[in-house]
């Protein structure tokens, strides 16, 4: 199974506790990921508390075409407060092509702030990338390459609002 990944790290002028608290509230994601995450639908877990291992939710996200909406059903695989949040999704990217996505958010103390790292890994079915039209393959690569942009959106949200 082919795998593609992308990672970015940014320094945030907030503590790991503050950064984790904001990101572990999935209700913040439409504001943090403005233009990408359209809405979050809780499935299991208590939305009044931070995400915890085993919680499930659906992220409704805008596609790169602008007129497509994707639904990513996420399961929290790990929620170590103030340190790490890992979510996993079995989702379809493009025309009925199932894949496994894993996003790992890490929060490391760095001086008075946090070194925040966002990593995404997507496992594709055998043959999908080779058979995909060039524009779809380019879209997958662009999606994975957006980690710095997404990390900066989180940094900006956190430093301006919290």
mmCIF file of C-alpha atoms in Angstrom:
data_model
loop_
_atom_site.group_PDB
_atom_site.id
_atom_site.type_symbol
_atom_site.label_atom_id
_atom_site.label_comp_id
_atom_site.label_asym_id
_atom_site.label_seq_id
_atom_site.Cartn_x
_atom_site.Cartn_y
_atom_site.Cartn_z
ATOM 1 C CA UNK A 1 0.000 0.000 0.000
ATOM 2 C CA UNK A 2 1.644 3.292 -1.087
ATOM 3 C CA UNK A 3 1.955 6.009 1.552
ATOM 4 C CA UNK A 4 2.364 9.752 1.201
ATOM 5 C CA UNK A 5 2.966 12.146 4.080
ATOM 6 C CA UNK A 6 3.625 15.750 4.982
ATOM 7 C CA UNK A 7 4.894 17.439 8.160
ATOM 8 C CA UNK A 8 5.285 21.002 9.361
ATOM 9 C CA UNK A 9 6.333 22.573 12.660
ATOM 10 C CA UNK A 10 5.738 26.116 13.897
ATOM 11 C CA UNK A 11 6.457 27.954 17.126
ATOM 12 C CA UNK A 12 3.334 29.199 18.919
ATOM 13 C CA UNK A 13 3.486 31.852 21.620
ATOM 14 C CA UNK A 14 1.127 29.918 23.882
ATOM 15 C CA UNK A 15 1.684 27.053 26.311
ATOM 16 C CA UNK A 16 1.206 23.415 25.248
ATOM 17 C CA UNK A 17 -1.796 23.325 27.616
ATOM 18 C CA UNK A 18 -3.461 26.272 25.862
ATOM 19 C CA UNK A 19 -2.667 24.941 22.375
ATOM 20 C CA UNK A 20 -3.893 21.434 23.150
ATOM 21 C CA UNK A 21 -7.114 22.731 24.769
ATOM 22 C CA UNK A 22 -8.057 24.700 21.647
ATOM 23 C CA UNK A 23 -7.230 21.954 19.140
ATOM 24 C CA UNK A 24 -8.792 19.176 21.254
ATOM 25 C CA UNK A 25 -12.123 21.018 20.960
ATOM 26 C CA UNK A 26 -13.184 19.956 17.459
ATOM 27 C CA UNK A 27 -15.876 22.635 17.558
ATOM 28 C CA UNK A 28 -13.060 25.165 17.006
ATOM 29 C CA UNK A 29 -11.943 23.564 13.745
ATOM 30 C CA UNK A 30 -14.265 25.475 11.360
ATOM 31 C CA UNK A 31 -12.762 28.725 12.698
ATOM 32 C CA UNK A 32 -9.179 27.440 12.833
ATOM 33 C CA UNK A 33 -9.349 25.839 9.372
ATOM 34 C CA UNK A 34 -11.420 28.623 7.810
ATOM 35 C CA UNK A 35 -12.416 27.686 4.272
ATOM 36 C CA UNK A 36 -11.442 24.035 4.727
ATOM 37 C CA UNK A 37 -13.445 22.602 7.640
ATOM 38 C CA UNK A 38 -17.047 23.570 7.051
ATOM 39 C CA UNK A 39 -18.525 21.950 10.160
ATOM 40 C CA UNK A 40 -17.995 19.151 12.678
ATOM 41 C CA UNK A 41 -20.651 16.591 13.572
ATOM 42 C CA UNK A 42 -19.993 14.762 16.862
ATOM 43 C CA UNK A 43 -20.834 11.051 16.741
ATOM 44 C CA UNK A 44 -19.587 9.659 20.053
ATOM 45 C CA UNK A 45 -17.983 11.303 23.042
ATOM 46 C CA UNK A 46 -19.024 14.404 24.920
ATOM 47 C CA UNK A 47 -18.535 17.571 22.828
ATOM 48 C CA UNK A 48 -18.400 19.668 26.025
ATOM 49 C CA UNK A 49 -14.988 18.162 26.903
ATOM 50 C CA UNK A 50 -11.713 17.832 24.972
ATOM 51 C CA UNK A 51 -11.433 14.971 22.506
ATOM 52 C CA UNK A 52 -10.503 11.679 24.154
ATOM 53 C CA UNK A 53 -9.360 8.300 22.853
ATOM 54 C CA UNK A 54 -12.170 6.473 21.076
ATOM 55 C CA UNK A 55 -14.267 9.582 20.362
ATOM 56 C CA UNK A 56 -15.629 9.788 16.824
ATOM 57 C CA UNK A 57 -16.773 12.758 14.768
ATOM 58 C CA UNK A 58 -17.295 13.722 11.131
ATOM 59 C CA UNK A 59 -15.391 16.610 9.588
ATOM 60 C CA UNK A 60 -17.212 18.137 6.628
ATOM 61 C CA UNK A 61 -14.522 19.726 4.470
ATOM 62 C CA UNK A 62 -14.465 21.732 1.261
ATOM 63 C CA UNK A 63 -12.818 20.051 -1.681
ATOM 64 C CA UNK A 64 -10.131 21.755 -3.739
ATOM 65 C CA UNK A 65 -12.623 22.289 -6.543
ATOM 66 C CA UNK A 66 -14.675 24.598 -4.312
ATOM 67 C CA UNK A 67 -17.988 22.936 -5.149
ATOM 68 C CA UNK A 68 -17.296 19.538 -3.582
ATOM 69 C CA UNK A 69 -17.778 18.613 0.063
ATOM 70 C CA UNK A 70 -16.016 15.656 1.631
ATOM 71 C CA UNK A 71 -17.053 13.909 4.845
ATOM 72 C CA UNK A 72 -14.157 12.524 6.862
ATOM 73 C CA UNK A 73 -15.234 10.225 9.720
ATOM 74 C CA UNK A 74 -12.467 10.575 12.330
ATOM 75 C CA UNK A 75 -11.667 8.409 15.343
ATOM 76 C CA UNK A 76 -9.398 9.706 18.079
ATOM 77 C CA UNK A 77 -6.665 7.114 18.324
ATOM 78 C CA UNK A 78 -4.633 8.926 21.004
ATOM 79 C CA UNK A 79 -5.277 11.953 23.175
ATOM 80 C CA UNK A 80 -2.395 12.561 25.559
ATOM 81 C CA UNK A 81 -3.247 15.934 27.121
ATOM 82 C CA UNK A 82 -0.878 18.771 26.248
ATOM 83 C CA UNK A 83 1.399 16.421 24.297
ATOM 84 C CA UNK A 84 -0.208 14.567 21.382
ATOM 85 C CA UNK A 85 -3.500 14.122 19.559
ATOM 86 C CA UNK A 86 -3.801 11.460 16.853
ATOM 87 C CA UNK A 87 -6.879 11.029 14.665
ATOM 88 C CA UNK A 88 -7.523 8.382 12.004
ATOM 89 C CA UNK A 89 -10.050 8.278 9.171
ATOM 90 C CA UNK A 90 -11.071 5.659 6.664
ATOM 91 C CA UNK A 91 -12.346 7.968 3.935
ATOM 92 C CA UNK A 92 -12.799 8.306 0.219
ATOM 93 C CA UNK A 93 -10.688 10.776 -1.705
ATOM 94 C CA UNK A 94 -11.928 11.395 -5.186
ATOM 95 C CA UNK A 95 -14.103 8.997 -7.128
ATOM 96 C CA UNK A 96 -14.791 6.265 -4.565
ATOM 97 C CA UNK A 97 -11.157 5.630 -3.702
ATOM 98 C CA UNK A 98 -10.895 4.561 -0.047
ATOM 99 C CA UNK A 99 -7.790 5.468 1.900
ATOM 100 C CA UNK A 100 -6.616 5.668 5.494
ATOM 101 C CA UNK A 101 -5.619 9.104 6.778
ATOM 102 C CA UNK A 102 -3.747 9.693 10.024
ATOM 103 C CA UNK A 103 -3.126 13.167 11.435
ATOM 104 C CA UNK A 104 -0.782 13.574 14.382
ATOM 105 C CA UNK A 105 -0.671 16.848 16.308
ATOM 106 C CA UNK A 106 2.260 17.236 18.709
ATOM 107 C CA UNK A 107 2.761 19.928 21.353
ATOM 108 C CA UNK A 108 6.287 20.275 22.787
ATOM 109 C CA UNK A 109 7.284 22.910 25.345
ATOM 110 C CA UNK A 110 9.707 25.422 23.826
ATOM 111 C CA UNK A 111 10.722 28.343 26.013
ATOM 112 C CA UNK A 112 7.532 30.123 27.051
ATOM 113 C CA UNK A 113 5.600 28.666 24.106
ATOM 114 C CA UNK A 114 5.034 25.515 22.101
ATOM 115 C CA UNK A 115 6.663 23.807 19.167
ATOM 116 C CA UNK A 116 3.565 22.567 17.333
ATOM 117 C CA UNK A 117 3.997 19.816 14.744
ATOM 118 C CA UNK A 118 1.297 18.625 12.376
ATOM 119 C CA UNK A 119 1.886 15.437 10.390
ATOM 120 C CA UNK A 120 -0.470 13.761 7.952
ATOM 121 C CA UNK A 121 -0.010 10.319 6.446
ATOM 122 C CA UNK A 122 -2.306 8.853 3.805
ATOM 123 C CA UNK A 123 -2.206 5.176 2.872
ATOM 124 C CA UNK A 124 -3.584 4.662 -0.634
ATOM 125 C CA UNK A 125 -4.893 1.410 -2.134
ATOM 126 C CA UNK A 126 -2.423 -0.337 -4.439
ATOM 127 C CA UNK A 127 -2.541 1.062 -7.958
ATOM 128 C CA UNK A 128 -4.606 4.171 -7.103
ATOM 129 C CA UNK A 129 -1.837 6.735 -7.527
ATOM 130 C CA UNK A 130 -0.589 5.150 -10.754
ATOM 131 C CA UNK A 131 -4.107 4.977 -12.220
ATOM 132 C CA UNK A 132 -5.314 8.400 -11.028
ATOM 133 C CA UNK A 133 -5.669 11.166 -13.592
ATOM 134 C CA UNK A 134 -2.850 13.705 -13.317
ATOM 135 C CA UNK A 135 -5.116 16.392 -11.834
ATOM 136 C CA UNK A 136 -6.283 13.997 -9.095
ATOM 137 C CA UNK A 137 -2.712 12.882 -8.288
ATOM 138 C CA UNK A 138 -1.679 16.561 -8.164
ATOM 139 C CA UNK A 139 -4.627 17.246 -5.836
ATOM 140 C CA UNK A 140 -3.475 14.475 -3.445
ATOM 141 C CA UNK A 141 0.047 15.947 -3.380
ATOM 142 C CA UNK A 142 -1.276 19.458 -2.828
ATOM 143 C CA UNK A 143 -3.463 18.209 0.043
ATOM 144 C CA UNK A 144 -0.462 16.623 1.753
ATOM 145 C CA UNK A 145 1.712 19.656 1.108
ATOM 146 C CA UNK A 146 -0.651 21.989 2.974
ATOM 147 C CA UNK A 147 0.668 21.086 6.438
ATOM 148 C CA UNK A 148 2.611 24.321 6.908
ATOM 149 C CA UNK A 149 -0.404 26.376 5.832
ATOM 150 C CA UNK A 150 -2.658 24.445 8.232
ATOM 151 C CA UNK A 151 -0.146 24.779 11.096
ATOM 152 C CA UNK A 152 0.105 28.532 10.471
ATOM 153 C CA UNK A 153 -3.697 28.847 10.467
ATOM 154 C CA UNK A 154 -3.745 27.204 13.902
ATOM 155 C CA UNK A 155 -0.911 29.455 15.160
ATOM 156 C CA UNK A 156 -2.700 32.588 13.942
ATOM 157 C CA UNK A 157 -6.026 31.505 15.445
ATOM 158 C CA UNK A 158 -4.452 30.665 18.799
ATOM 159 C CA UNK A 159 -2.276 33.758 19.111
ATOM 160 C CA UNK A 160 -5.018 36.170 18.021
ATOM 161 C CA UNK A 161 -7.962 34.707 19.920
ATOM 162 C CA UNK A 162 -6.662 32.864 22.977
#
